[in-house]
PDB file of C-alpha atoms in Angstrom:
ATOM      1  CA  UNK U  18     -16.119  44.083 -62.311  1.00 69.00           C
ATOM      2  CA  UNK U  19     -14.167  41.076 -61.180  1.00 82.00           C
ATOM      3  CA  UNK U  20     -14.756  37.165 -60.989  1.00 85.00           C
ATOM      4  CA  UNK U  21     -14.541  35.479 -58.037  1.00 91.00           C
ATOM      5  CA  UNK U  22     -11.857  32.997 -57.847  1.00 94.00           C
ATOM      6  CA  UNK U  23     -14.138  30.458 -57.284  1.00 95.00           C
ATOM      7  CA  UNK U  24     -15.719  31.317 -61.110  1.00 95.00           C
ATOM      8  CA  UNK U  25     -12.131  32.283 -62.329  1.00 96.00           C
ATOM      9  CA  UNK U  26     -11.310  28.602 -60.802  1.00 97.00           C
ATOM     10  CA  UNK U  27     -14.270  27.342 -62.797  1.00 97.00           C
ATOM     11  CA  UNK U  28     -13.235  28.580 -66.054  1.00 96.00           C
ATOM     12  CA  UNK U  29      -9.747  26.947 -65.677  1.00 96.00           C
ATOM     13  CA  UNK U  30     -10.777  23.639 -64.358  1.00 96.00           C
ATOM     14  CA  UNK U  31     -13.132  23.674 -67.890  1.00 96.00           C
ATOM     15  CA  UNK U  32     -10.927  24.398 -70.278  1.00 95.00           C
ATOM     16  CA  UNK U  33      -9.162  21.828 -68.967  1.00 94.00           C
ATOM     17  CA  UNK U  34     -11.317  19.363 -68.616  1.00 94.00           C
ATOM     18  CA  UNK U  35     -12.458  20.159 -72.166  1.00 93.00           C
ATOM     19  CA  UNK U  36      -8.723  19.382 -73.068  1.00 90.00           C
ATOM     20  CA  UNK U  37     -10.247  15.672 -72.341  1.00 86.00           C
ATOM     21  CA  UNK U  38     -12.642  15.111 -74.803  1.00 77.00           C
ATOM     22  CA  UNK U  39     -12.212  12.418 -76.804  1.00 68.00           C
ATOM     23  CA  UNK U  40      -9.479  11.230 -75.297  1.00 65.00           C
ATOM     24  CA  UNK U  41     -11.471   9.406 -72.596  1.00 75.00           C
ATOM     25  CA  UNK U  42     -12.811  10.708 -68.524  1.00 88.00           C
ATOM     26  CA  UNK U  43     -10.767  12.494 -66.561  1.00 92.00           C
ATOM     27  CA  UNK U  44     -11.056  12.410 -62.075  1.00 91.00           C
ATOM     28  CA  UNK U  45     -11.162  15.609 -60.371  1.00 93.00           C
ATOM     29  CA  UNK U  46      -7.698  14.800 -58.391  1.00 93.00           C
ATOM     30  CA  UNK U  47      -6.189  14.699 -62.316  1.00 93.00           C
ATOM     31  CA  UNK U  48      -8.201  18.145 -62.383  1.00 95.00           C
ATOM     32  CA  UNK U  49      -6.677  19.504 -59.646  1.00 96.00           C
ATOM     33  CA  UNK U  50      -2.828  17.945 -60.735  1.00 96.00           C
ATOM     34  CA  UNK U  51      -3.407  20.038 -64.065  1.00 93.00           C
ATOM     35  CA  UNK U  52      -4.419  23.303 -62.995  1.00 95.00           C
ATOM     36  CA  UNK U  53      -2.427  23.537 -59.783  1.00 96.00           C
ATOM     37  CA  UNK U  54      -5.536  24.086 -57.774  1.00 97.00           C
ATOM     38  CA  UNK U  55      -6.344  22.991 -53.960  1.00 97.00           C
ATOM     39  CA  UNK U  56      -8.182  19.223 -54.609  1.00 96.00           C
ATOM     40  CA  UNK U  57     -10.859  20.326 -52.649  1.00 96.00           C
ATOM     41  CA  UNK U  58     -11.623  23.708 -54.006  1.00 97.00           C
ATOM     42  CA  UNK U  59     -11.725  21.354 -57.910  1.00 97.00           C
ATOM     43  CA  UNK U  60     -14.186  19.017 -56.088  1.00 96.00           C
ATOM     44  CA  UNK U  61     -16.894  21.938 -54.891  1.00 97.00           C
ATOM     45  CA  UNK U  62     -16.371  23.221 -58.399  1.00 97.00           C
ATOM     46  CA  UNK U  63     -16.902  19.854 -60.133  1.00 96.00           C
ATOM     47  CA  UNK U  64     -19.978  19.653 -57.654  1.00 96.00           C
ATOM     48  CA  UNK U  65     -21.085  22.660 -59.391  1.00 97.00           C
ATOM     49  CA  UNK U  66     -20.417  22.502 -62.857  1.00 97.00           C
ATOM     50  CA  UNK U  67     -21.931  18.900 -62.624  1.00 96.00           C
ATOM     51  CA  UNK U  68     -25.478  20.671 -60.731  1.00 97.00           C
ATOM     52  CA  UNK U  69     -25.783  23.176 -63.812  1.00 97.00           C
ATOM     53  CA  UNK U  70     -25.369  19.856 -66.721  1.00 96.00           C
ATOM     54  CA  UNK U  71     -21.871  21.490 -67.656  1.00 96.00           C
ATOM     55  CA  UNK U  72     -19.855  18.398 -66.141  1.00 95.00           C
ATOM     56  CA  UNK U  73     -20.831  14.443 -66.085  1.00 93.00           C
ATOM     57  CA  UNK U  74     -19.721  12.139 -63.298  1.00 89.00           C
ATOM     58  CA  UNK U  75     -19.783   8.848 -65.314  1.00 84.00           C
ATOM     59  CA  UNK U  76     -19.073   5.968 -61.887  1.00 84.00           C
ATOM     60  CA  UNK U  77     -17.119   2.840 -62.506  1.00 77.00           C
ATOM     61  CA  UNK U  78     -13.913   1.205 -64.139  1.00 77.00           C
ATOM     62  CA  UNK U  79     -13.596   3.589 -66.929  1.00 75.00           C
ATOM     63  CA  UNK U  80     -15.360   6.122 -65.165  1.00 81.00           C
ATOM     64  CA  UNK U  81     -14.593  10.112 -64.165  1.00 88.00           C
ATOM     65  CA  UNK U  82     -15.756  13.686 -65.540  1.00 93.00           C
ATOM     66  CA  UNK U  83     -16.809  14.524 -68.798  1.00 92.00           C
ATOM     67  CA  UNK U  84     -18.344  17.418 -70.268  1.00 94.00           C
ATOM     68  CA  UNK U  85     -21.875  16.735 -70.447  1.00 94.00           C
ATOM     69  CA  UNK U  86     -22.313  18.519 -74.326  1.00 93.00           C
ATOM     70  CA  UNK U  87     -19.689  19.514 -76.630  1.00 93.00           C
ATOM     71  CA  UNK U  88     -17.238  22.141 -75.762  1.00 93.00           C
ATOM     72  CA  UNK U  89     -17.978  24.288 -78.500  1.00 94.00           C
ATOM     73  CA  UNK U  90     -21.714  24.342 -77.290  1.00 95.00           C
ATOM     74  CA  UNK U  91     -20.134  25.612 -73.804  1.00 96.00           C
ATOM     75  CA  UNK U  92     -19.540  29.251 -72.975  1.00 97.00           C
ATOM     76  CA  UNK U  93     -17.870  31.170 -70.670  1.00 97.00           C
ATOM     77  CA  UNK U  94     -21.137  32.647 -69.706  1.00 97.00           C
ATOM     78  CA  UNK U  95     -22.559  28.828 -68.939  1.00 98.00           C
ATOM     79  CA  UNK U  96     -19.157  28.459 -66.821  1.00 97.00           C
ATOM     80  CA  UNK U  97     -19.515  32.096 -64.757  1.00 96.00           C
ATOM     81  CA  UNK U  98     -23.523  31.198 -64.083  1.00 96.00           C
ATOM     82  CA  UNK U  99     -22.866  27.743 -62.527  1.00 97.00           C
ATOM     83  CA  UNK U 100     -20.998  29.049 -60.158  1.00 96.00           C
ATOM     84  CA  UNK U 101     -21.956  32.528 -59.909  1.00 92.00           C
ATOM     85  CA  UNK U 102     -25.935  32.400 -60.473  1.00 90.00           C
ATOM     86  CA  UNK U 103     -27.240  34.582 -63.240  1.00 89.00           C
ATOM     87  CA  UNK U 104     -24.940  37.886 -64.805  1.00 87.00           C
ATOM     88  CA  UNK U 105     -25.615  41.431 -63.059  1.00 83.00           C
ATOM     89  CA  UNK U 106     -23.501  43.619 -62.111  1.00 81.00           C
ATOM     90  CA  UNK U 107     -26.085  45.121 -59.387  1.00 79.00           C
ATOM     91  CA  UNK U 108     -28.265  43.718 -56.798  1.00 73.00           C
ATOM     92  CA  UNK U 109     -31.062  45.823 -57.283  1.00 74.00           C
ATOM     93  CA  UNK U 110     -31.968  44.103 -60.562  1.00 68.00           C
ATOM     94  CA  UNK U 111     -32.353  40.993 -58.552  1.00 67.00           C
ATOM     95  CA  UNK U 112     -35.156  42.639 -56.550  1.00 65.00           C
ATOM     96  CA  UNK U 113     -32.701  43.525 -53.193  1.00 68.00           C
ATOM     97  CA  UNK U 114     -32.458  46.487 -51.200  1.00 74.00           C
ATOM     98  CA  UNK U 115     -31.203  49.102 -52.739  1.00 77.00           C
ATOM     99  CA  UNK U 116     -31.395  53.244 -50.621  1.00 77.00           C
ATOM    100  CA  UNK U 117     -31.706  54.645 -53.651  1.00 78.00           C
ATOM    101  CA  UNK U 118     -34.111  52.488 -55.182  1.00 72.00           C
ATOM    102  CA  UNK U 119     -37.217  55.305 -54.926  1.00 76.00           C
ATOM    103  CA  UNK U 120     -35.380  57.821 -57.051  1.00 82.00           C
ATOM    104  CA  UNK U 121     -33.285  55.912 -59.785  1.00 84.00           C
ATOM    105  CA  UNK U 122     -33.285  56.798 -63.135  1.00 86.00           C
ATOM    106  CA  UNK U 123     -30.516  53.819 -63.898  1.00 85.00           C
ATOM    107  CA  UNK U 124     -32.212  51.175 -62.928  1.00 82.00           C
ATOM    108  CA  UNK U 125     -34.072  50.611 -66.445  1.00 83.00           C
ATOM    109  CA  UNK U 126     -31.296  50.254 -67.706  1.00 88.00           C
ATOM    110  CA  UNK U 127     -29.495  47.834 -65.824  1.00 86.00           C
ATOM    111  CA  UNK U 128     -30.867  44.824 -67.415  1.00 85.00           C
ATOM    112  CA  UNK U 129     -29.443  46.262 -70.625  1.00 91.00           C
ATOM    113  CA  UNK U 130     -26.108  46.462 -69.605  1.00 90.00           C
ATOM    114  CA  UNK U 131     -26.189  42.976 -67.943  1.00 88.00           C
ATOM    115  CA  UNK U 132     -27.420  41.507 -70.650  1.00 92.00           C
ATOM    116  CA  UNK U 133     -24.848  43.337 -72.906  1.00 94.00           C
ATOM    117  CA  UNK U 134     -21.843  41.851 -70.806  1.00 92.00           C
ATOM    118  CA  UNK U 135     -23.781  38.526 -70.762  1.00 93.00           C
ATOM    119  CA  UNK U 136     -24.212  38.516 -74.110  1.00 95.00           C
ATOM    120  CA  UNK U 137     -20.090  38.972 -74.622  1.00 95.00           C
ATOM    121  CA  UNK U 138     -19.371  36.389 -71.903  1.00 95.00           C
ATOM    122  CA  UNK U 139     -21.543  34.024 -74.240  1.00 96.00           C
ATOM    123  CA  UNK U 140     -19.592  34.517 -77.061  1.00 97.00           C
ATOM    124  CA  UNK U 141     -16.540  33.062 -75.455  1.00 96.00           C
ATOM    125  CA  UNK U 142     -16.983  29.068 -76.431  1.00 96.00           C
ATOM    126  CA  UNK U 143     -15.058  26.664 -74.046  1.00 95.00           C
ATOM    127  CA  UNK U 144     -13.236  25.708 -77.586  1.00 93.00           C
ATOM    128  CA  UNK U 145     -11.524  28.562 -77.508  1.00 93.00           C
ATOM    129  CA  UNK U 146     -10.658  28.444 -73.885  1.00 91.00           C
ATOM    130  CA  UNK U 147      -9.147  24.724 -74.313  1.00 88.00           C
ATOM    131  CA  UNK U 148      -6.834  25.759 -77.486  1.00 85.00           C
ATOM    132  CA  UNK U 149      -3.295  26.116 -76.683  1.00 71.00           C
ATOM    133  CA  UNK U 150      -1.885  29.452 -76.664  1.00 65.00           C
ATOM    134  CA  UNK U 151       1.622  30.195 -77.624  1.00 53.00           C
ATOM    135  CA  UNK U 152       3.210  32.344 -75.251  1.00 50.00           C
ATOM    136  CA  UNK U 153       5.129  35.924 -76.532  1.00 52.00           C
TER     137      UNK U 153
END
């Protein structure tokens, strides 16, 4: 399984936003400066994270992006959903067409495993995301 890079995008553009708090509101333009991403591709994901209550756009002197709850209270899972709708690694849990569909034995089981990888996306805080790494 891989992220998209719109989700990996998401991810990166949180952490560093979360690299903000306290210290004030930052604009998505200083976003995109920061992580070295296209302005416009920070903007649909700020448009995102902001829909899902991850992100607030405060308007005004003063004003900018903020995470709307406390970083440690954010998880990578929150991050991948917002952009990504809900965790499965098949369709066919969703309810789509699927050829097999009549005869599978898996299927049960599927919401097991999604919620399994869920469940280890969720233990990924945006804290930890935001620390600064030393590199080897």
């Amino acid at each position: 399984m891989r992220l998209s890079n719109l989700a990996d995008y998401a991810v990166v553009t949180m952490s560093h936003a979360a690299r903000h708090c306290g210290g004030g509101r930052v604009s998505a333009s200083e976003l995109a400066a920061e992580t070295g991403l296209p302005a416009p591709t920070v903007q649909k994901i700020v448009s995102k994270l902001t829909a899902a209550g991850l992100l607030r756009s405060v308007r005004g002197a003063g004003g900018g992006l903020q995470l709307a709850r406390p970083a440690a209270a954010i998880t990578v899972a929150d991050i991948v959903e917002a952009v990504e709708g809900p965790i499965a690694l098949t369709a066919c849990v969703d309810g789509a067409e699927c050829a097999v569909d009549h005869n599978c034995s898996v299927k049960p089981h599927w919401p097991v495993v999604n919620e399994a990888l869920r469940g280890a996306l969720a233990a990924i805080p945006l804290t930890q995301l935001a620390a600064e790494k030393e590199m080897a």
